[in-house]
Short mmCIF file of C-alpha atoms in Angstrom, two decimals:
data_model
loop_
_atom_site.label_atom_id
_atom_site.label_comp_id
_atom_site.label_asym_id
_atom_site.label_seq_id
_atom_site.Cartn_x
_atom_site.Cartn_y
_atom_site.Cartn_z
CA UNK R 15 -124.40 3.38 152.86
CA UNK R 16 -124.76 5.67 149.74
CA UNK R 17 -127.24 8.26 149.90
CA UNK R 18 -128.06 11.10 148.31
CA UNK R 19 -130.91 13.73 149.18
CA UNK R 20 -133.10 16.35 147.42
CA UNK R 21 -134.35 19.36 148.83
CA UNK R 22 -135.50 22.48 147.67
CA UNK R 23 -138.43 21.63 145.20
CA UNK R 24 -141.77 23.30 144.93
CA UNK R 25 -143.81 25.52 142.99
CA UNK R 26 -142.53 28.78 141.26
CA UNK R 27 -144.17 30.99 138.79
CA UNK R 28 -142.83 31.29 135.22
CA UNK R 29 -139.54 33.39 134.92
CA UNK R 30 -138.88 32.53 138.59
CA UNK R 31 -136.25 30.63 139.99
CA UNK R 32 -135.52 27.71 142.17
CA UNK R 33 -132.36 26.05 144.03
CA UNK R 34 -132.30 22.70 144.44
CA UNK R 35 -129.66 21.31 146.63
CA UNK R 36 -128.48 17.29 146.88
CA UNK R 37 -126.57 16.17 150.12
CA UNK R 38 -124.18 13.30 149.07
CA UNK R 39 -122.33 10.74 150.92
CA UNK R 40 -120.93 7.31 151.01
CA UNK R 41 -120.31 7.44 147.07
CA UNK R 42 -118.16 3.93 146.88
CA UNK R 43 -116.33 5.51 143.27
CA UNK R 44 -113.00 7.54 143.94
CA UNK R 45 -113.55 9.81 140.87
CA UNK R 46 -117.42 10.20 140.43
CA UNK R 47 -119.89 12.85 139.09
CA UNK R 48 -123.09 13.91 139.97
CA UNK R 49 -125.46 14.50 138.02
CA UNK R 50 -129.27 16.18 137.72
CA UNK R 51 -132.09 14.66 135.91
CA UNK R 52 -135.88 14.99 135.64
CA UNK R 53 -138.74 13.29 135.16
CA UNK R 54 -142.17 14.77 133.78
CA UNK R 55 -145.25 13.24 133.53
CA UNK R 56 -145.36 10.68 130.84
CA UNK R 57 -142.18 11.23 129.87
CA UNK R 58 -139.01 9.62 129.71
CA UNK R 59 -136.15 10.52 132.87
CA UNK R 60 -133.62 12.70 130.91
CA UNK R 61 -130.17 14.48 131.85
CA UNK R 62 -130.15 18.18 132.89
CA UNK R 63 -126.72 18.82 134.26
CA UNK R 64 -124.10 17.36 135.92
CA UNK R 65 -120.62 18.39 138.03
CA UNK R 66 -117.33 16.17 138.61
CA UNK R 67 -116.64 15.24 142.70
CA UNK R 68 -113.59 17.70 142.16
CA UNK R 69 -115.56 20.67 140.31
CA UNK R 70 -113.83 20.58 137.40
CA UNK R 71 -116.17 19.58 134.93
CA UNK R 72 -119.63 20.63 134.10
CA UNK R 73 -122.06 19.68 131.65
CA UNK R 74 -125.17 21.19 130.57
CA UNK R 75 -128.14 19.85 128.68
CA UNK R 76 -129.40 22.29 126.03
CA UNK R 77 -132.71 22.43 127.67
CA UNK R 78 -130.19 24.02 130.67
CA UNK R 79 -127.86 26.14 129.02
CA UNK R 80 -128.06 29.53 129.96
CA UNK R 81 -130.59 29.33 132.71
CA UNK R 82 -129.36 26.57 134.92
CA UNK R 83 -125.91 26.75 136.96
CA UNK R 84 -124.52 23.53 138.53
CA UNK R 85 -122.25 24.04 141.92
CA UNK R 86 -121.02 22.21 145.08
CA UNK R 87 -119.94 22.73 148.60
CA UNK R 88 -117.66 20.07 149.29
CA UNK R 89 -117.28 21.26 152.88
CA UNK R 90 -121.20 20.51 152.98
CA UNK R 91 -121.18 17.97 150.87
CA UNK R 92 -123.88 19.20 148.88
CA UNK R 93 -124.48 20.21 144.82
CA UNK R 94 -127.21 22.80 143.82
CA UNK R 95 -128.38 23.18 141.03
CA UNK R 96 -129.51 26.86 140.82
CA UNK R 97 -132.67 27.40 138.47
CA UNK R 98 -133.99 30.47 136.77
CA UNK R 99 -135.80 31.62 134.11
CA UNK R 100 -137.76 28.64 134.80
CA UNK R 101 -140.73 27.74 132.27
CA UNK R 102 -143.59 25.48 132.52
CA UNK R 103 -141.63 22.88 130.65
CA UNK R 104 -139.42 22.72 133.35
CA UNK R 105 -142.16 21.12 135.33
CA UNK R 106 -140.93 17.69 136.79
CA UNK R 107 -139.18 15.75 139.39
CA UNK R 108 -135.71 16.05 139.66
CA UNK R 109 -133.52 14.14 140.83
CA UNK R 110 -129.29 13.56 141.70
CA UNK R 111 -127.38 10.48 140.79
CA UNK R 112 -123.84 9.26 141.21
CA UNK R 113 -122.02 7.76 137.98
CA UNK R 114 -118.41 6.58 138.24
CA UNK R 115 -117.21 8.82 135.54
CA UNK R 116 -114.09 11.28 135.82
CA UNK R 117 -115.74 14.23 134.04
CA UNK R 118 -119.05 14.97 132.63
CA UNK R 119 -120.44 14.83 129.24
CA UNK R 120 -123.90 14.19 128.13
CA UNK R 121 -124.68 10.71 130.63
CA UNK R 122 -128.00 9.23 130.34
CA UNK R 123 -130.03 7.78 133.09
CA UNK R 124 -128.54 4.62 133.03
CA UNK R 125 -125.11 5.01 133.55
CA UNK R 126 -125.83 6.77 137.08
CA UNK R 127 -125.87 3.91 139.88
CA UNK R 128 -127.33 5.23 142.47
CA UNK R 129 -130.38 8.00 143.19
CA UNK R 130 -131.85 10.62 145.49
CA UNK R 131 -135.56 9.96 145.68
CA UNK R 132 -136.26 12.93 143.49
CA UNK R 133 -137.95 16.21 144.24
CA UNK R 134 -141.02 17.33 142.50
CA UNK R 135 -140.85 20.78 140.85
CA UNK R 136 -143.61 22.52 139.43
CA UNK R 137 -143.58 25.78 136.84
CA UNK R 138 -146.76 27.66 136.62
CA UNK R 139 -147.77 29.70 134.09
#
């Protein structure tokens, strides 16, 4: 059974920061990547960052660069995704997916197969 699992959401004042973490397992792809995305309110689910199953790729989104760092623990079987600098804009529920991709680029929503069931996180100003 795939799953994958978000943790680490919540609320965090403007300039703070955040870790999210996503426990992974039964991924059916030998080479696959996983990937962050978000959701906020009314808006469309869009790509934030994403890290290959052997660590050597990484991607960032613009919105990202700079202030977001993508990792994994493959002993744990887990990938963070370490914000800060956070902003209000950042406000949304994030979420991991699995793609059967051999590195990362800039993947969309729907070429990730299968989802965590998100974790709301929310920026105040």
């Amino acid at each position: 059974e795939v799953q994958l699992v978000e943790s680490g959401g919540g609320l965090v004042q403007a300039g703070g920061s955040l870790k999210l973490a996503c426990v992974v397992s039964g991924i059916p792809f030998d080479n696959y990547v996983i990937g962050w995305l978000r959701q906020a309110p009314g808006k469309e689910r869009e790509g934030v960052s994403c890290i290959s199953s052997d660590g050597g790729s990484r991607y960032y989104e613009d919105s990202a660069k700079g202030r977001f760092t993508i990792s994994s623990d493959d002993a744990k079987n887990t990938v963070y995704l370490q914000m800060s600098s956070v902003k209000p804009e950042d406000t949304a529920v994030y979420y991991c997916a699995a793609a059967p991709f051999y590195y990362c680029a800039g993947h969309g929503p729907s070429d990730y197969h299968h989802w965590g069931q998100g974790t709301q996180v929310t920026v105040s100003s």
